Amino acid sequence: MELLDAVFDRRTTNGPFRPDPVSPEHQQLLIRAAAAAPSQFNSQPWRFVLIEDRTTIETVGAISGQSMTEVMGAGTFFDRYKKYFRFSQKEMDAARSGMLFDKLPALLRPFTSRAFTPSGQSLMNRLRVPQTLGEENRKLVAGSPLLIGVMLERGEYRPGELSGFYSVFSMGAAMENLWLTTLELGMGIQFVSFPMEAPHHWDRIVRMLQVPDELELMAVYRLGYLPERSHRPAIDWSSRERRRPSQFVFRETCAAPQQGWDDDVRPGSV
């Protein structure tokens, strides 16, 4: 695969993976690709933990599902991220960012306009939408053949200081390298984010992985080989749109948006 093909075809896997274990050769290649990323002073602040044990993966899946149910049931997730949610193609075409919920059960479609109101939250709770989503999330994570936790050295990761910025920037570059490599290997990847929305659940994962005090667990990802045909969950979204260059690129000064590029850029994928 050509590099630019990987860049433009990169996406997040919302659906399940094949049950096949990720081969040791592919695991090693993923980590080597991550470690090739740039870092300030060649500090290489990242550390990785690879998880194949079924009991551990299923426990992380259960924690992720519980976290999703809790934060969605309480309404905190929608309050925090509602500016990114789109419920029609028209909304997405106007914003060209965020997540388009293009797959919803028929029962919920008439109520999308009330999604972020108290009555809408009450309705979703009565219909057990948080529980439905939490169970879908649990199954996705628990069914993954491989999890990867990425950590940073606390000596480098010092929030509020430049070293903290440098280390997070380096970790992002490392994970992008790893992410792009999954395409070459016929794999998919998804960020297991919901436990981070519920710190008491995130702490359970930190303890289970025996993360030492000198490291900070920053993120967990699920990985696996992609099936020939993907099955979308009952509630799903897409996020393929990208802002036009004139919306985020400037020429010479920030007073002059870039002109002439809007029709020439291949759309990306998330």
Coordinates of C-alpha atoms in Angstrom, one line a residue:
M1 CA 0.0 0.0 0.0
E2 CA 1.3 3.5 -0.9
L3 CA 1.7 5.9 2.0
L4 CA -0.8 8.4 0.7
D5 CA -3.4 5.6 0.2
A6 CA -3.0 4.7 3.8
V7 CA -3.3 8.3 5.0
F8 CA -6.5 9.0 3.1
D9 CA -8.0 5.5 3.7
R10 CA -7.4 5.5 7.4
R11 CA -10.5 5.0 9.5
T12 CA -11.8 3.8 12.9
T13 CA -13.3 0.4 13.1
N14 CA -16.8 0.6 14.7
G15 CA -17.6 -3.0 14.1
P16 CA -16.3 -6.4 15.2
F17 CA -13.0 -8.0 14.2
R18 CA -12.3 -11.6 13.1
P19 CA -11.5 -13.8 16.1
D20 CA -8.1 -14.8 14.7
P21 CA -5.2 -13.9 17.0
V22 CA -2.9 -11.1 15.7
S23 CA 0.3 -12.8 14.7
P24 CA 3.5 -12.1 16.7
E25 CA 5.1 -10.8 13.4
H26 CA 2.3 -8.3 13.0
Q27 CA 2.4 -7.2 16.6
Q28 CA 6.1 -6.6 16.4
L29 CA 5.7 -4.6 13.1
L30 CA 3.0 -2.4 14.7
I31 CA 5.2 -1.6 17.7
R32 CA 8.3 -1.0 15.5
A33 CA 6.3 1.4 13.3
A34 CA 5.1 3.2 16.4
A35 CA 8.7 3.5 17.8
A36 CA 9.9 5.0 14.5
A37 CA 7.9 8.2 15.3
P38 CA 9.7 11.4 16.1
S39 CA 10.1 12.6 19.7
Q40 CA 11.7 15.6 21.4
F41 CA 15.5 15.0 22.0
N42 CA 14.8 11.4 20.9
S43 CA 13.3 10.9 24.3
Q44 CA 10.9 8.1 23.1
P45 CA 8.6 8.6 26.1
W46 CA 6.1 6.0 25.1
R47 CA 5.7 2.5 26.6
F48 CA 3.2 -0.2 25.3
V49 CA 1.5 -3.1 26.9
L50 CA 0.1 -5.8 24.6
I51 CA -2.9 -7.7 25.9
E52 CA -4.1 -11.1 24.5
D53 CA -5.3 -12.8 27.7
R54 CA -9.0 -13.5 27.2
T55 CA -10.0 -12.9 30.8
T56 CA -8.2 -9.5 30.8
I57 CA -9.8 -8.5 27.5
E58 CA -13.2 -9.5 28.6
T59 CA -12.8 -7.6 31.8
V60 CA -11.8 -4.5 30.0
G61 CA -14.8 -5.0 27.7
A62 CA -17.1 -5.2 30.8
I63 CA -15.5 -2.1 32.3
S64 CA -15.9 -0.2 28.9
G65 CA -19.6 -1.2 28.6
Q66 CA -20.3 -0.2 32.2
S67 CA -18.6 3.1 31.7
M68 CA -20.6 3.8 28.5
T69 CA -23.9 3.0 30.2
E70 CA -23.1 5.2 33.2
V71 CA -21.9 8.3 31.4
M72 CA -24.7 8.1 28.8
G73 CA -27.4 7.4 31.4
A74 CA -26.2 10.4 33.5
G75 CA -26.2 12.7 30.4
T76 CA -22.6 13.8 31.0
F77 CA -21.4 12.4 27.7
F78 CA -24.0 14.3 25.7
D79 CA -23.4 17.5 27.6
R80 CA -19.7 17.2 27.0
Y81 CA -19.7 16.3 23.3
K82 CA -23.0 17.4 21.9
K83 CA -21.3 20.0 19.6
Y84 CA -19.9 17.1 17.6
F85 CA -23.2 15.2 17.0
R86 CA -25.1 15.4 13.7
F87 CA -28.4 13.7 13.0
S88 CA -28.9 14.5 9.3
Q89 CA -26.7 14.7 6.2
K90 CA -27.7 18.4 6.0
E91 CA -26.2 19.1 9.4
M92 CA -23.0 17.2 8.4
D93 CA -22.7 19.0 5.0
A94 CA -22.9 22.4 6.8
A95 CA -20.4 21.5 9.6
R96 CA -18.1 19.1 7.7
S97 CA -16.9 17.8 11.1
G98 CA -18.2 15.7 14.0
M99 CA -20.1 12.4 13.8
L100 CA -23.1 11.7 11.7
F101 CA -25.5 9.2 13.4
D102 CA -26.7 7.7 10.1
K103 CA -27.9 4.4 11.6
L104 CA -30.5 4.6 14.4
P105 CA -33.4 2.3 15.3
A106 CA -36.7 3.5 13.8
L107 CA -38.1 4.2 17.3
L108 CA -35.4 6.8 18.0
R109 CA -35.3 8.7 14.7
P110 CA -38.3 11.0 15.5
F111 CA -36.7 12.1 18.7
T112 CA -33.2 13.2 17.5
S113 CA -34.2 16.9 17.7
R114 CA -34.7 16.4 21.5
A115 CA -31.4 14.4 22.0
F116 CA -29.8 17.0 24.2
T117 CA -32.8 18.2 26.2
P118 CA -33.8 16.8 29.6
S119 CA -36.9 15.2 28.1
G120 CA -34.7 13.6 25.4
Q121 CA -32.4 12.2 28.0
S122 CA -35.3 10.9 30.0
L123 CA -36.7 9.2 26.9
M124 CA -33.4 7.6 26.0
N125 CA -33.1 6.3 29.6
R126 CA -36.7 4.9 29.5
L127 CA -35.9 3.1 26.2
R128 CA -32.7 1.8 27.8
V129 CA -30.5 3.3 25.0
P130 CA -27.5 3.7 27.4
Q131 CA -27.8 0.0 28.3
T132 CA -28.1 -1.0 24.6
L133 CA -25.0 1.0 23.6
G134 CA -23.1 -0.2 26.6
E135 CA -23.8 -3.8 25.8
E136 CA -22.7 -3.3 22.1
N137 CA -19.6 -1.6 23.3
R138 CA -18.8 -4.5 25.8
K139 CA -19.2 -7.1 23.0
L140 CA -16.9 -5.1 20.6
V141 CA -14.1 -4.7 23.1
A142 CA -14.5 -8.2 24.7
G143 CA -14.4 -9.8 21.2
S144 CA -11.1 -8.1 20.2
P145 CA -8.1 -10.4 19.8
L146 CA -5.7 -7.7 20.9
L147 CA -5.6 -4.7 23.1
I148 CA -2.7 -2.2 23.3
G149 CA -2.3 0.2 26.1
V150 CA 0.0 3.2 25.5
M151 CA 1.7 4.9 28.4
L152 CA 4.0 7.8 28.9
E153 CA 6.9 8.3 31.3
R154 CA 5.8 10.6 34.1
G155 CA 9.3 12.1 34.0
E156 CA 8.5 13.4 30.5
Y157 CA 4.7 13.7 30.8
R158 CA 4.3 16.8 33.0
P159 CA 1.1 18.6 32.2
G160 CA 1.5 22.3 32.1
E161 CA 5.1 22.1 31.1
L162 CA 6.6 22.0 27.6
S163 CA 7.9 18.4 28.2
G164 CA 4.3 17.4 28.8
F165 CA 3.3 18.9 25.4
Y166 CA 6.3 17.3 23.7
S167 CA 5.5 13.8 25.1
V168 CA 1.8 13.9 24.1
F169 CA 2.8 15.1 20.6
S170 CA 5.3 12.3 20.3
M171 CA 2.7 9.7 21.5
G172 CA 0.3 11.0 18.9
A173 CA 2.9 10.6 16.2
A174 CA 3.7 7.1 17.4
M175 CA 0.0 6.0 17.4
E176 CA -0.6 7.5 13.9
N177 CA 2.3 5.4 12.6
L178 CA 0.8 2.3 14.3
W179 CA -2.7 3.2 13.0
L180 CA -1.5 3.6 9.4
T181 CA 0.3 0.3 9.6
T182 CA -2.9 -1.5 10.4
L183 CA -4.1 -0.8 6.9
E184 CA -1.1 -2.6 5.4
L185 CA -1.9 -5.6 7.6
G186 CA -5.6 -5.9 6.8
M187 CA -6.4 -4.8 10.4
G188 CA -8.7 -2.3 12.1
I189 CA -8.3 -0.3 15.3
Q190 CA -10.5 1.7 17.7
F191 CA -9.9 3.8 20.7
V192 CA -11.4 2.3 23.9
S193 CA -12.4 5.7 25.3
F194 CA -15.4 5.3 27.6
P195 CA -13.5 4.1 30.7
M196 CA -11.6 7.4 30.6
E197 CA -15.0 9.2 30.9
A198 CA -15.5 7.5 34.3
P199 CA -12.2 7.8 36.2
H200 CA -13.1 5.2 38.8
H201 CA -13.4 2.6 36.0
W202 CA -10.2 3.8 34.4
D203 CA -8.4 3.3 37.7
R204 CA -9.6 -0.4 37.6
I205 CA -7.9 -0.9 34.2
V206 CA -4.7 0.8 35.5
R207 CA -4.6 -1.5 38.5
M208 CA -5.4 -4.6 36.4
L209 CA -2.5 -3.8 34.0
Q210 CA -0.2 -3.2 36.9
V211 CA 0.9 0.1 35.5
P212 CA 3.9 1.3 37.7
D213 CA 3.9 4.6 39.4
E214 CA 6.5 6.0 37.0
L215 CA 4.2 5.5 34.0
E216 CA 0.8 7.1 33.1
L217 CA -1.7 5.0 31.1
M218 CA -2.9 7.4 28.4
A219 CA -5.1 5.2 26.2
V220 CA -6.2 1.7 25.3
Y221 CA -6.9 0.6 21.8
R222 CA -8.6 -2.6 20.4
L223 CA -7.2 -4.2 17.3
G224 CA -7.8 -7.2 15.1
Y225 CA -8.1 -8.4 11.5
L226 CA -11.1 -7.1 9.5
P227 CA -13.8 -9.4 8.4
E228 CA -14.7 -9.6 4.7
R229 CA -18.1 -8.1 5.5
S230 CA -18.7 -5.7 8.3
H231 CA -21.8 -5.6 10.5
R232 CA -22.8 -2.3 11.8
P233 CA -24.3 -2.1 15.3
A234 CA -27.9 -1.0 15.9
I235 CA -26.8 2.6 16.7
D236 CA -23.8 3.7 14.6
W237 CA -22.2 6.8 13.1
S238 CA -19.8 7.8 10.3
S239 CA -17.3 10.6 10.2
R240 CA -15.8 10.7 6.8
E241 CA -16.4 14.4 6.0
R242 CA -13.5 16.9 6.4
R243 CA -13.5 20.6 6.5
R244 CA -12.6 22.4 3.3
P245 CA -9.1 23.8 3.3
S246 CA -10.5 27.3 3.1
Q247 CA -12.0 26.7 6.5
F248 CA -8.8 25.9 8.3
V249 CA -5.8 26.9 6.1
F250 CA -4.5 30.5 5.9
R251 CA -2.0 32.1 3.5
E252 CA 0.7 34.4 4.9
T253 CA -1.5 35.7 7.8
C254 CA -4.5 34.3 9.6
A255 CA -6.6 37.1 7.9
A256 CA -6.4 35.4 4.5
P257 CA -8.1 31.9 4.1
Q258 CA -6.5 29.7 1.5
Q259 CA -8.3 29.9 -1.8
G260 CA -8.5 27.4 -4.7
W261 CA -7.9 24.1 -2.9
D262 CA -11.4 23.2 -1.8
D263 CA -12.2 21.0 -4.9
D264 CA -8.9 19.3 -5.1
V265 CA -8.6 17.4 -1.8
R266 CA -9.4 13.7 -1.5
P267 CA -11.9 13.2 1.4
G268 CA -10.5 11.4 4.4
S269 CA -12.0 8.9 6.7
V270 CA -12.2 8.4 10.5

